[in-house]
Amino acid sequence: IVSNRGPFTFSRNAEGEFLVERGAGGLVTALGALAEQHEVLWIALAMSEEDRLWVDINNGEPQSVEGIYLQLVRPDDAAYEKYYSVIANPLLWFIQHQLWDSPRTPSITQETWDAWDHGYMRINDLLANAVADSLESVDRPLIIFPQDYHLYMLPHFLREHLQTKAQIQPFIHIPWPGPDAWRMLPKQIRESLLYSLLESDRIGFQTEKDAFNFVQTCRFYLPEVHSRGRRDAIFIRGREVNTCPYPISINIEKTKAIVQEPETQLLKSEFINLVGDCDLILRVDRIEPSKNILRGLEAYRTLLDVHPEYCGNVKMLCLLVPSRMEVVEYQDYLKDIMAEAGLINARFSDRMWEPIRIIVGDNYPRAIAAMQLYDVLLVNPLADGMNLVAKEGALVNQKEGVLILSEYAGAYYELSENVISVSPFDIYGTVEAMHRALTINLEERQRRAESLRSTVENAGVRQWFYDQVDDALSAFEKDPDLTSNER
Ligand code: GDG
């Protein structure tokens, strides 16, 4: 596995010993537990000072950490900044979630070009080199799984550096929009990243729609690409590159185990006290504009306005995980959220009833504790590759709670039959959805909640992982030459 962020970050205690902390975010949550159980080498970038120190102390060699064989690679600071803070997050994330105010952003400037050449390309090359070095002496079929939008150039550099035979199979965790969205990128950058991805053997996406959009994007922009008779494959220079939907999921056993932990149970009882007799509307999100937190708050304010009968009887709880807090837009987004929540409380609060509580911080057991208690879970992203919160909530909730789910979350494709769906832009529709969720009869709640739970239980993250491994293994079986690096 190759990813930008590894499964752990390191810190040190007063005695100078390394402490291991599990990273936040969907990718790590999904892959971390699996990597513990398999012979996987996970290569990622060293992020913090302590990460770098850990690399130095171990001479850059991989080490087993909490059951995961981990190798961290030290990037050059300036190159990392360009790769992460100019290309990957502001540009690629925003294109793929279509988060534009197009009269003003994005602007492709000299800084962007510099960041592409001396940041994104360089870091992808660095990681490809590290992968190639680690695999030099391995003499068996290998599968390399580059993760996500930080590493689109990895297949290209891997094909340059790898001496061993390997299948390359990236997985893209975020939505892949259709051809029009990619017009924002200059032709040279767009073509480089598409051609690089097409150096893979197959490419994994969250949904069929994402895979389809990728095929269309390649057909639209690359003259020698075609997909005759197939929606899911690209033919290029005599090669076939498959695109496959592998909907990511959660680790069922691990999530259930977290529910049982004393820490989680303690937090759960504190939430029970906090919520009292009110119906609980919950949301759990990284502080991230694509999660559409502000429109969710506006919908809640409107709900209290239009349906005063809920005043004193419902409570909204938002567990928000800090994310990219060094970026001004993200800081502003958090300020706007806090201001909106403050206004809701200022306007509606009465006696001991507080309409909304925002808890900002990083505490995964706390999120799992709250998910057990919701009557309504609001998941209304503008765009989301999958959204694991929707699946975790469906699995652990103990109140037959109702899931309100955006049509633009990847999870919608699996769960739509038993959710109340919303368009994320439609604030009034979200108000109606909340009202419906709060008034739906118990029998119907139970039916929906049971169906959601069994859908999630029947397709955990193991299946996501093994489906990818199986496809790679059966390609090896069909064609041993596929492992050849000569293309
Ligand atoms: C990306 C894509 C895709 C919650 N509170 C804390 C915490 N969580 C957990 C959640 C969930 C995970 O973090 C967030 O996953 P999501 O899927 O909801 O969202 P992204 O972070 O945007 O993930 C997404 C995912 O990758 C996987 O492919 O589903 O579409 O955007 O598991 O419960 N984690 C920690 N502290 C918390 O306080 N560490």
Short mmCIF file of C-alpha atoms and ligand atoms in Angstrom, two decimals:
data_model
loop_
_atom_site.label_atom_id
_atom_site.label_comp_id
_atom_site.label_asym_id
_atom_site.label_seq_id
_atom_site.Cartn_x
_atom_site.Cartn_y
_atom_site.Cartn_z
CA ILE A 1 0.00 0.00 0.00
CA VAL A 2 1.32 3.43 -0.84
CA SER A 3 -0.38 6.53 0.52
CA ASN A 4 0.27 10.12 1.39
CA ARG A 5 -0.48 9.71 5.08
CA GLY A 6 0.47 6.56 6.92
CA PRO A 7 -1.66 4.71 9.44
CA PHE A 8 0.21 6.29 12.36
CA THR A 9 1.83 9.50 13.37
CA PHE A 10 4.48 9.52 16.05
CA SER A 11 4.96 11.76 19.06
CA ARG A 12 7.34 11.44 22.01
CA ASN A 13 6.82 11.45 25.75
CA ALA A 14 8.95 13.24 28.35
CA GLU A 15 11.36 10.27 28.42
CA GLY A 16 11.85 10.59 24.66
CA GLU A 17 10.03 7.34 23.85
CA PHE A 18 7.97 7.22 20.67
CA LEU A 19 4.19 7.17 21.11
CA VAL A 20 2.00 5.88 18.30
CA GLU A 21 -1.22 7.64 17.34
CA ARG A 22 -3.63 6.36 14.74
CA GLY A 23 -4.27 8.91 11.99
CA ALA A 24 -7.70 10.40 11.32
CA GLY A 25 -9.73 10.09 8.12
CA GLY A 26 -11.56 7.50 6.10
CA LEU A 27 -8.64 5.91 4.29
CA VAL A 28 -6.75 5.08 7.46
CA THR A 29 -9.87 3.89 9.26
CA ALA A 30 -10.65 1.53 6.40
CA LEU A 31 -7.20 0.16 5.62
CA GLY A 32 -5.50 0.27 9.01
CA ALA A 33 -7.20 -2.72 10.55
CA LEU A 34 -6.73 -4.85 7.44
CA ALA A 35 -3.06 -4.13 7.08
CA GLU A 36 -2.56 -5.45 10.62
CA GLN A 37 -3.72 -8.87 9.50
CA HIS A 38 -1.80 -9.32 6.26
CA GLU A 39 1.70 -9.31 4.99
CA VAL A 40 1.52 -5.78 3.74
CA LEU A 41 4.27 -3.22 3.42
CA TRP A 42 2.75 0.24 3.83
CA ILE A 43 4.83 3.10 2.46
CA ALA A 44 3.84 6.68 3.27
CA LEU A 45 5.34 10.09 3.86
CA ALA A 46 6.81 11.22 7.17
CA MET A 47 4.65 14.15 8.29
CA SER A 48 5.66 15.46 11.72
CA GLU A 49 9.08 16.21 13.22
CA GLU A 50 8.73 13.03 15.26
CA ASP A 51 7.86 11.01 12.14
CA ARG A 52 11.11 12.25 10.62
CA LEU A 53 13.07 11.41 13.72
CA TRP A 54 11.53 7.93 13.68
CA VAL A 55 12.74 7.54 10.08
CA ASP A 56 16.26 8.64 11.00
CA ILE A 57 16.51 6.39 14.04
CA ASN A 58 15.45 3.43 11.90
CA ASN A 59 17.76 4.41 9.02
CA GLY A 60 14.73 4.68 6.73
CA GLU A 61 14.11 0.92 7.08
CA PRO A 62 10.57 -0.44 7.46
CA GLN A 63 9.53 -1.45 10.98
CA SER A 64 6.64 -3.40 12.39
CA VAL A 65 4.37 -0.99 14.30
CA GLU A 66 1.28 -2.41 16.02
CA GLY A 67 1.24 -5.27 13.52
CA ILE A 68 1.72 -3.10 10.41
CA TYR A 69 4.98 -3.21 8.46
CA LEU A 70 5.53 0.49 7.95
CA GLN A 71 8.07 2.49 6.00
CA LEU A 72 8.02 6.27 6.11
CA VAL A 73 9.80 8.36 3.52
CA ARG A 74 11.15 11.84 4.31
CA PRO A 75 10.03 14.40 1.75
CA ASP A 76 11.79 17.68 1.10
CA ASP A 77 9.73 20.32 2.98
CA ALA A 78 9.33 22.74 0.08
CA ALA A 79 8.39 19.99 -2.39
CA TYR A 80 5.89 18.54 0.07
CA GLU A 81 4.23 21.91 0.57
CA LYS A 82 3.78 22.36 -3.19
CA TYR A 83 2.50 18.82 -3.70
CA TYR A 84 0.07 18.93 -0.77
CA SER A 85 -0.99 22.55 -0.36
CA VAL A 86 -0.95 23.75 -3.97
CA ILE A 87 -1.82 20.73 -6.13
CA ALA A 88 -3.43 17.86 -4.20
CA ASN A 89 -5.73 19.68 -1.81
CA PRO A 90 -6.67 23.01 -3.32
CA LEU A 91 -6.69 21.84 -6.91
CA LEU A 92 -7.43 18.10 -7.28
CA TRP A 93 -9.70 17.78 -4.22
CA PHE A 94 -11.64 20.87 -5.30
CA ILE A 95 -12.00 19.69 -8.91
CA GLN A 96 -13.15 16.26 -7.86
CA HIS A 97 -15.68 17.63 -5.36
CA GLN A 98 -16.56 20.51 -7.71
CA LEU A 99 -16.10 23.13 -5.01
CA TRP A 100 -15.66 26.18 -7.20
CA ASP A 101 -16.49 29.81 -7.11
CA SER A 102 -15.42 29.89 -10.75
CA PRO A 103 -15.34 33.68 -11.34
CA ARG A 104 -12.54 33.74 -8.71
CA THR A 105 -11.07 30.27 -8.34
CA PRO A 106 -9.16 28.29 -9.45
CA SER A 107 -6.45 30.33 -11.10
CA ILE A 108 -3.62 28.37 -12.65
CA THR A 109 -0.61 30.58 -12.03
CA GLN A 110 3.12 30.27 -12.30
CA GLU A 111 3.01 28.97 -8.73
CA THR A 112 0.70 26.15 -9.83
CA TRP A 113 3.04 25.10 -12.63
CA ASP A 114 6.01 25.26 -10.31
CA ALA A 115 4.14 23.19 -7.72
CA TRP A 116 3.22 20.61 -10.35
CA ASP A 117 6.81 20.20 -11.59
CA HIS A 118 8.69 20.61 -8.33
CA GLY A 119 6.11 19.35 -5.86
CA TYR A 120 3.54 16.85 -7.13
CA MET A 121 5.82 15.20 -9.70
CA ARG A 122 8.78 15.17 -7.34
CA ILE A 123 6.95 13.61 -4.37
CA ASN A 124 5.32 10.97 -6.59
CA ASP A 125 8.76 10.19 -7.98
CA LEU A 126 10.21 9.99 -4.47
CA LEU A 127 7.58 7.50 -3.34
CA ALA A 128 7.90 5.44 -6.54
CA ASN A 129 11.64 5.21 -5.91
CA ALA A 130 11.06 4.08 -2.34
CA VAL A 131 8.62 1.40 -3.54
CA ALA A 132 11.03 0.23 -6.24
CA ASP A 133 13.93 0.02 -3.75
CA SER A 134 11.89 -1.95 -1.21
CA LEU A 135 10.74 -4.45 -3.80
CA GLU A 136 14.07 -4.92 -5.54
CA SER A 137 14.87 -8.29 -4.04
CA VAL A 138 11.30 -9.66 -3.92
CA ASP A 139 10.79 -12.49 -6.36
CA ARG A 140 7.07 -13.24 -6.43
CA PRO A 141 3.95 -11.67 -7.91
CA LEU A 142 3.40 -8.27 -6.37
CA ILE A 143 0.41 -6.00 -6.24
CA ILE A 144 0.97 -2.33 -5.56
CA PHE A 145 -2.03 -0.36 -4.32
CA PRO A 146 -1.45 3.42 -4.57
CA GLN A 147 -4.15 5.24 -2.64
CA ASP A 148 -6.01 8.31 -3.74
CA TYR A 149 -5.55 11.65 -5.48
CA HIS A 150 -2.15 12.48 -4.03
CA LEU A 151 -0.56 9.72 -6.07
CA TYR A 152 -1.92 9.97 -9.61
CA MET A 153 1.60 10.16 -11.04
CA LEU A 154 2.79 7.10 -9.15
CA PRO A 155 1.99 4.51 -11.87
CA HIS A 156 4.06 6.50 -14.36
CA PHE A 157 7.11 6.69 -12.08
CA LEU A 158 6.69 3.10 -10.89
CA ARG A 159 6.88 1.86 -14.48
CA GLU A 160 10.10 3.86 -14.83
CA HIS A 161 11.77 2.64 -11.67
CA LEU A 162 10.49 -0.87 -10.98
CA GLN A 163 12.93 -3.67 -11.74
CA THR A 164 10.53 -6.33 -10.45
CA LYS A 165 7.29 -7.53 -11.97
CA ALA A 166 4.20 -6.03 -10.40
CA GLN A 167 0.59 -5.18 -11.02
CA ILE A 168 -0.32 -1.61 -10.25
CA GLN A 169 -3.84 -1.03 -9.02
CA PRO A 170 -4.66 2.44 -7.67
CA PHE A 171 -7.79 3.04 -5.66
CA ILE A 172 -9.39 6.48 -5.80
CA HIS A 173 -11.31 7.29 -2.64
CA ILE A 174 -12.97 10.49 -3.85
CA PRO A 175 -15.52 11.09 -6.63
CA TRP A 176 -14.38 11.11 -10.24
CA PRO A 177 -16.45 13.77 -12.03
CA GLY A 178 -17.22 13.68 -15.76
CA PRO A 179 -15.05 15.23 -18.50
CA ASP A 180 -16.26 18.83 -18.09
CA ALA A 181 -14.87 19.19 -14.58
CA TRP A 182 -11.36 18.33 -15.81
CA ARG A 183 -11.32 21.17 -18.34
CA MET A 184 -10.08 23.42 -15.53
CA LEU A 185 -6.71 21.74 -15.61
CA PRO A 186 -4.19 22.77 -18.26
CA LYS A 187 -3.95 20.19 -21.04
CA GLN A 188 -0.44 19.12 -20.14
CA ILE A 189 -1.25 18.43 -16.49
CA ARG A 190 -4.55 16.75 -17.34
CA GLU A 191 -2.95 14.48 -19.90
CA SER A 192 0.00 13.62 -17.64
CA LEU A 193 -2.21 12.41 -14.86
CA LEU A 194 -4.60 10.51 -17.13
CA TYR A 195 -1.77 8.79 -19.02
CA SER A 196 -0.11 7.97 -15.72
CA LEU A 197 -3.24 6.34 -14.33
CA LEU A 198 -3.50 4.38 -17.57
CA GLU A 199 -0.10 2.83 -16.83
CA SER A 200 -1.97 0.84 -14.16
CA ASP A 201 -3.39 -2.63 -14.71
CA ARG A 202 -6.76 -1.70 -13.29
CA ILE A 203 -8.12 1.27 -11.40
CA GLY A 204 -10.51 1.03 -8.46
CA PHE A 205 -13.28 3.56 -7.83
CA GLN A 206 -15.95 3.80 -5.16
CA THR A 207 -18.94 3.49 -7.50
CA GLU A 208 -19.83 2.49 -11.03
CA LYS A 209 -20.57 6.10 -11.79
CA ASP A 210 -17.02 7.17 -10.88
CA ALA A 211 -15.55 4.38 -13.03
CA PHE A 212 -17.83 5.34 -15.92
CA ASN A 213 -16.86 9.01 -15.58
CA PHE A 214 -13.18 8.07 -15.69
CA VAL A 215 -13.63 6.12 -18.93
CA GLN A 216 -15.53 9.06 -20.43
CA THR A 217 -12.85 11.53 -19.29
CA CYS A 218 -10.10 9.48 -20.93
CA ARG A 219 -12.11 9.05 -24.15
CA PHE A 220 -12.84 12.75 -24.29
CA TYR A 221 -9.31 14.04 -23.76
CA LEU A 222 -6.96 11.32 -25.06
CA PRO A 223 -7.15 10.70 -28.81
CA GLU A 224 -5.71 7.15 -28.85
CA VAL A 225 -8.03 5.85 -26.14
CA HIS A 226 -11.21 3.94 -26.90
CA SER A 227 -13.65 1.76 -25.01
CA ARG A 228 -15.48 0.04 -27.85
CA GLY A 229 -18.31 -2.14 -26.62
CA ARG A 230 -17.21 -1.86 -23.00
CA ARG A 231 -18.20 0.74 -20.42
CA ASP A 232 -15.63 -0.43 -17.91
CA ALA A 233 -12.41 -0.83 -19.89
CA ILE A 234 -10.05 1.41 -21.75
CA PHE A 235 -7.98 0.23 -24.70
CA ILE A 236 -4.78 2.13 -25.23
CA ARG A 237 -1.82 1.19 -27.43
CA GLY A 238 -2.77 -2.48 -27.47
CA ARG A 239 -3.34 -2.69 -23.72
CA GLU A 240 -6.54 -2.98 -21.74
CA VAL A 241 -6.97 -1.07 -18.48
CA ASN A 242 -9.95 -2.08 -16.41
CA THR A 243 -11.94 0.26 -14.23
CA CYS A 244 -13.75 -1.40 -11.35
CA PRO A 245 -16.15 -0.25 -8.66
CA TYR A 246 -15.00 -1.45 -5.22
CA PRO A 247 -17.30 0.31 -2.74
CA ILE A 248 -15.23 0.81 0.40
CA SER A 249 -16.68 -0.10 3.75
CA ILE A 250 -15.88 -0.33 7.43
CA ASN A 251 -14.23 -3.00 9.51
CA ILE A 252 -17.27 -4.67 11.03
CA GLU A 253 -15.53 -6.58 13.83
CA LYS A 254 -13.30 -3.70 14.82
CA THR A 255 -16.17 -1.21 14.88
CA LYS A 256 -18.24 -3.56 17.05
CA ALA A 257 -15.25 -4.03 19.35
CA ILE A 258 -14.93 -0.25 19.79
CA VAL A 259 -18.59 -0.15 20.88
CA GLN A 260 -17.71 -2.55 23.72
CA GLU A 261 -14.64 -0.68 24.97
CA PRO A 262 -15.04 0.86 28.45
CA GLU A 263 -13.91 4.26 27.14
CA THR A 264 -16.68 4.23 24.50
CA GLN A 265 -19.28 3.13 27.02
CA LEU A 266 -18.29 5.91 29.39
CA LEU A 267 -18.57 8.47 26.62
CA LYS A 268 -21.92 7.03 25.65
CA SER A 269 -23.31 7.52 29.14
CA GLU A 270 -22.08 11.12 29.11
CA PHE A 271 -23.92 11.69 25.84
CA ILE A 272 -27.07 10.15 27.33
CA ASN A 273 -26.89 12.80 30.06
CA LEU A 274 -26.21 15.56 27.58
CA VAL A 275 -29.15 14.68 25.34
CA GLY A 276 -31.67 13.98 28.11
CA ASP A 277 -35.19 13.36 26.80
CA CYS A 278 -34.62 15.12 23.49
CA ASP A 279 -34.57 13.41 20.11
CA LEU A 280 -31.00 13.51 18.85
CA ILE A 281 -30.03 14.71 15.38
CA LEU A 282 -26.35 13.85 14.93
CA ARG A 283 -23.68 14.65 12.39
CA VAL A 284 -20.05 13.48 12.41
CA ASP A 285 -17.70 15.02 9.88
CA ARG A 286 -14.26 16.31 9.21
CA ILE A 287 -14.39 20.10 9.10
CA GLU A 288 -14.49 20.17 5.34
CA PRO A 289 -16.55 22.33 2.95
CA SER A 290 -17.57 19.33 0.81
CA LYS A 291 -19.34 17.84 3.86
CA ASN A 292 -21.84 20.71 3.62
CA ILE A 293 -22.02 21.36 7.35
CA LEU A 294 -23.26 24.95 6.96
CA ARG A 295 -26.32 24.05 4.92
CA GLY A 296 -27.09 21.35 7.49
CA LEU A 297 -27.11 24.01 10.23
CA GLU A 298 -29.25 26.33 8.19
CA ALA A 299 -31.73 23.50 7.68
CA TYR A 300 -31.82 22.86 11.44
CA ARG A 301 -32.44 26.57 12.13
CA THR A 302 -35.28 26.55 9.60
CA LEU A 303 -36.71 23.38 11.17
CA LEU A 304 -36.96 25.12 14.55
CA ASP A 305 -38.53 28.12 12.85
CA VAL A 306 -41.12 26.25 10.83
CA HIS A 307 -41.87 23.59 13.44
CA PRO A 308 -41.72 25.31 16.85
CA GLU A 309 -43.04 22.07 18.39
CA TYR A 310 -39.46 20.77 18.23
CA CYS A 311 -38.15 23.53 20.47
CA GLY A 312 -37.22 21.91 23.76
CA ASN A 313 -37.65 18.43 22.26
CA VAL A 314 -34.76 17.94 19.85
CA LYS A 315 -31.05 18.53 20.06
CA MET A 316 -28.49 18.66 17.29
CA LEU A 317 -25.04 17.35 18.12
CA CYS A 318 -22.18 17.96 15.69
CA LEU A 319 -18.92 16.10 16.23
CA LEU A 320 -16.43 17.87 14.00
CA VAL A 321 -12.90 16.64 13.42
CA PRO A 322 -10.25 19.29 12.68
CA SER A 323 -8.85 18.92 9.18
CA ARG A 324 -6.41 21.02 7.09
CA MET A 325 -6.57 23.71 9.76
CA GLU A 326 -3.53 25.47 8.29
CA VAL A 327 -5.61 26.39 5.21
CA VAL A 328 -7.40 29.75 5.49
CA GLU A 329 -10.57 28.53 3.72
CA TYR A 330 -10.89 25.72 6.26
CA GLN A 331 -10.33 28.10 9.20
CA ASP A 332 -13.02 30.38 7.80
CA TYR A 333 -15.35 27.44 7.30
CA LEU A 334 -14.98 26.49 10.97
CA LYS A 335 -15.58 30.10 12.05
CA ASP A 336 -18.76 30.22 9.98
CA ILE A 337 -19.97 26.96 11.52
CA MET A 338 -19.33 28.20 15.07
CA ALA A 339 -21.05 31.51 14.31
CA GLU A 340 -24.11 29.81 12.84
CA ALA A 341 -24.37 27.41 15.79
CA GLY A 342 -24.03 30.36 18.19
CA LEU A 343 -26.83 32.18 16.41
CA ILE A 344 -29.11 29.14 16.61
CA ASN A 345 -28.50 28.85 20.35
CA ALA A 346 -28.90 32.61 20.85
CA ARG A 347 -32.20 32.60 19.07
CA PHE A 348 -33.89 29.43 20.31
CA SER A 349 -32.32 28.37 23.60
CA ASP A 350 -34.79 28.23 26.48
CA ARG A 351 -34.38 27.38 30.21
CA MET A 352 -31.90 24.45 30.30
CA TRP A 353 -32.52 23.47 26.65
CA GLU A 354 -29.59 24.09 24.33
CA PRO A 355 -30.67 23.48 20.72
CA ILE A 356 -27.26 22.66 19.34
CA ARG A 357 -23.90 21.51 20.68
CA ILE A 358 -20.74 21.49 18.58
CA ILE A 359 -17.84 19.38 19.81
CA VAL A 360 -14.62 19.95 17.89
CA GLY A 361 -11.79 17.47 18.30
CA ASP A 362 -10.30 14.17 17.32
CA ASN A 363 -11.72 11.26 19.28
CA TYR A 364 -12.89 8.23 17.33
CA PRO A 365 -14.45 6.30 20.27
CA ARG A 366 -16.46 9.44 21.05
CA ALA A 367 -17.86 9.41 17.49
CA ILE A 368 -18.78 5.73 17.81
CA ALA A 369 -20.38 6.41 21.22
CA ALA A 370 -22.62 9.15 19.80
CA MET A 371 -23.57 7.10 16.74
CA GLN A 372 -25.21 4.53 18.99
CA LEU A 373 -27.66 7.15 20.23
CA TYR A 374 -28.97 9.13 17.29
CA ASP A 375 -32.61 9.28 16.27
CA VAL A 376 -31.56 10.96 13.04
CA LEU A 377 -28.12 10.91 11.40
CA LEU A 378 -27.60 13.75 8.93
CA VAL A 379 -25.11 12.99 6.15
CA ASN A 380 -25.58 15.65 3.47
CA PRO A 381 -22.26 16.09 1.59
CA LEU A 382 -22.06 18.06 -1.65
CA ALA A 383 -19.91 15.25 -2.98
CA ASP A 384 -18.34 12.30 -1.17
CA GLY A 385 -16.50 9.26 -2.50
CA MET A 386 -18.32 6.93 -0.10
CA ASN A 387 -18.88 8.33 3.45
CA LEU A 388 -18.03 5.81 6.12
CA VAL A 389 -19.97 7.62 8.84
CA ALA A 390 -23.23 6.58 7.13
CA LYS A 391 -22.13 2.93 7.29
CA GLU A 392 -20.78 3.09 10.85
CA GLY A 393 -23.97 4.76 12.03
CA ALA A 394 -26.14 2.10 10.37
CA LEU A 395 -24.09 -0.63 12.06
CA VAL A 396 -23.80 0.65 15.64
CA ASN A 397 -26.97 2.68 16.21
CA GLN A 398 -29.19 1.25 18.95
CA LYS A 399 -32.23 3.50 18.58
CA GLU A 400 -33.52 2.36 15.17
CA GLY A 401 -32.36 5.77 14.02
CA VAL A 402 -33.15 7.18 10.59
CA LEU A 403 -30.41 8.02 8.09
CA ILE A 404 -30.77 11.17 5.99
CA LEU A 405 -28.35 10.72 3.13
CA SER A 406 -27.24 12.96 0.29
CA GLU A 407 -27.72 11.66 -3.22
CA TYR A 408 -24.13 12.71 -3.83
CA ALA A 409 -22.49 10.37 -1.32
CA GLY A 410 -21.08 7.15 -2.78
CA ALA A 411 -22.86 5.29 0.03
CA TYR A 412 -26.16 6.34 -1.52
CA TYR A 413 -25.81 3.66 -4.21
CA GLU A 414 -25.84 0.88 -1.61
CA LEU A 415 -28.15 2.36 1.01
CA SER A 416 -30.69 4.46 -0.92
CA GLU A 417 -33.67 2.13 -0.44
CA ASN A 418 -33.74 2.59 3.32
CA VAL A 419 -32.70 6.20 3.80
CA ILE A 420 -34.43 9.52 3.44
CA SER A 421 -32.58 11.04 0.54
CA VAL A 422 -31.74 14.72 0.18
CA SER A 423 -30.23 16.95 -2.43
CA PRO A 424 -27.42 18.68 -0.52
CA PHE A 425 -28.21 22.05 -2.07
CA ASP A 426 -31.87 21.89 -1.10
CA ILE A 427 -32.05 23.36 2.38
CA TYR A 428 -35.81 23.29 2.51
CA GLY A 429 -35.80 19.69 1.31
CA THR A 430 -33.41 18.91 4.17
CA VAL A 431 -35.84 20.54 6.64
CA GLU A 432 -38.62 18.33 5.30
CA ALA A 433 -36.35 15.31 5.51
CA MET A 434 -35.57 16.06 9.17
CA HIS A 435 -39.25 16.51 9.96
CA ARG A 436 -40.08 13.24 8.24
CA ALA A 437 -37.26 11.40 9.98
CA LEU A 438 -38.44 12.67 13.38
CA THR A 439 -42.05 11.64 12.79
CA ILE A 440 -41.70 8.33 10.97
CA ASN A 441 -43.48 5.53 12.85
CA LEU A 442 -41.55 3.05 14.94
CA GLU A 443 -42.32 0.03 12.76
CA GLU A 444 -40.98 1.80 9.69
CA ARG A 445 -37.90 2.99 11.60
CA GLN A 446 -37.19 -0.56 12.70
CA ARG A 447 -37.60 -1.95 9.20
CA ARG A 448 -35.26 0.62 7.69
CA ALA A 449 -32.67 0.35 10.44
CA GLU A 450 -32.56 -3.44 10.22
CA SER A 451 -32.18 -3.37 6.44
CA LEU A 452 -29.40 -0.80 6.63
CA ARG A 453 -27.59 -2.80 9.30
CA SER A 454 -27.70 -6.01 7.31
CA THR A 455 -26.58 -4.25 4.09
CA VAL A 456 -23.53 -2.89 5.92
CA GLU A 457 -22.81 -6.13 7.77
CA ASN A 458 -22.84 -8.10 4.53
CA ALA A 459 -20.20 -5.96 2.83
CA GLY A 460 -17.42 -4.96 5.16
CA VAL A 461 -14.00 -3.62 4.29
CA ARG A 462 -12.57 -7.13 4.02
CA GLN A 463 -14.70 -7.70 0.98
CA TRP A 464 -13.54 -4.40 -0.48
CA PHE A 465 -9.92 -5.45 -0.02
CA TYR A 466 -10.28 -9.07 -1.15
CA ASP A 467 -12.28 -8.12 -4.25
CA GLN A 468 -9.31 -6.03 -5.34
CA VAL A 469 -6.78 -8.73 -4.48
CA ASP A 470 -8.91 -11.41 -6.22
CA ASP A 471 -9.13 -9.37 -9.42
CA ALA A 472 -5.37 -8.90 -9.43
CA LEU A 473 -4.71 -12.58 -8.68
CA SER A 474 -7.05 -13.80 -11.40
CA ALA A 475 -5.32 -11.49 -13.87
CA PHE A 476 -1.99 -13.12 -12.90
CA GLU A 477 -3.51 -16.55 -13.46
CA LYS A 478 -4.96 -15.67 -16.85
CA ASP A 479 -1.82 -14.07 -18.13
CA PRO A 480 1.51 -14.58 -16.34
CA ASP A 481 3.16 -12.10 -18.72
CA LEU A 482 0.95 -9.39 -17.27
CA THR A 483 3.53 -9.06 -14.56
CA SER A 484 6.10 -7.99 -17.08
CA ASN A 485 7.38 -4.49 -16.71
CA GLU A 486 7.95 -4.17 -20.44
CA ARG A 487 5.04 -2.28 -21.92
C1 GDG B 1 -12.38 9.87 2.45
C2 GDG B 1 -13.48 10.21 1.43
C3 GDG B 1 -14.43 7.93 1.79
C4 GDG B 1 -15.04 10.34 13.07
N1 GDG B 1 -14.66 11.09 14.10
C5 GDG B 1 -13.36 10.85 14.27
C6 GDG B 1 -12.94 9.94 13.30
N2 GDG B 1 -14.00 9.63 12.57
C7 GDG B 1 -14.00 8.66 11.47
C8 GDG B 1 -15.40 8.41 10.96
C9 GDG B 1 -15.08 7.73 9.65
C10 GDG B 1 -13.86 8.50 9.19
O1 GDG B 1 -13.31 9.16 10.34
C11 GDG B 1 -14.24 9.54 8.14
O2 GDG B 1 -14.53 8.87 6.96
P1 GDG B 1 -15.50 9.44 5.82
O3 GDG B 1 -15.68 8.36 4.82
O4 GDG B 1 -16.77 9.87 6.46
O5 GDG B 1 -14.82 10.74 5.22
P2 GDG B 1 -13.34 11.24 4.71
O6 GDG B 1 -12.42 11.45 5.85
O7 GDG B 1 -13.61 12.43 3.87
O8 GDG B 1 -12.77 10.03 3.82
C12 GDG B 1 -14.74 9.42 1.76
C13 GDG B 1 -13.23 7.64 2.65
O9 GDG B 1 -12.10 8.45 2.30
C14 GDG B 1 -12.80 6.18 2.51
O10 GDG B 1 -12.56 5.84 1.18
O11 GDG B 1 -15.55 7.25 2.32
O12 GDG B 1 -15.74 9.69 0.79
O13 GDG B 1 -13.75 11.61 1.42
O14 GDG B 1 -14.69 6.40 9.84
O15 GDG B 1 -16.11 7.66 11.90
N3 GDG B 1 -11.68 9.50 13.20
C15 GDG B 1 -10.78 9.96 14.14
N4 GDG B 1 -11.14 10.86 15.10
C16 GDG B 1 -12.42 11.33 15.20
O16 GDG B 1 -12.75 12.15 16.08
N5 GDG B 1 -9.51 9.52 14.09
#
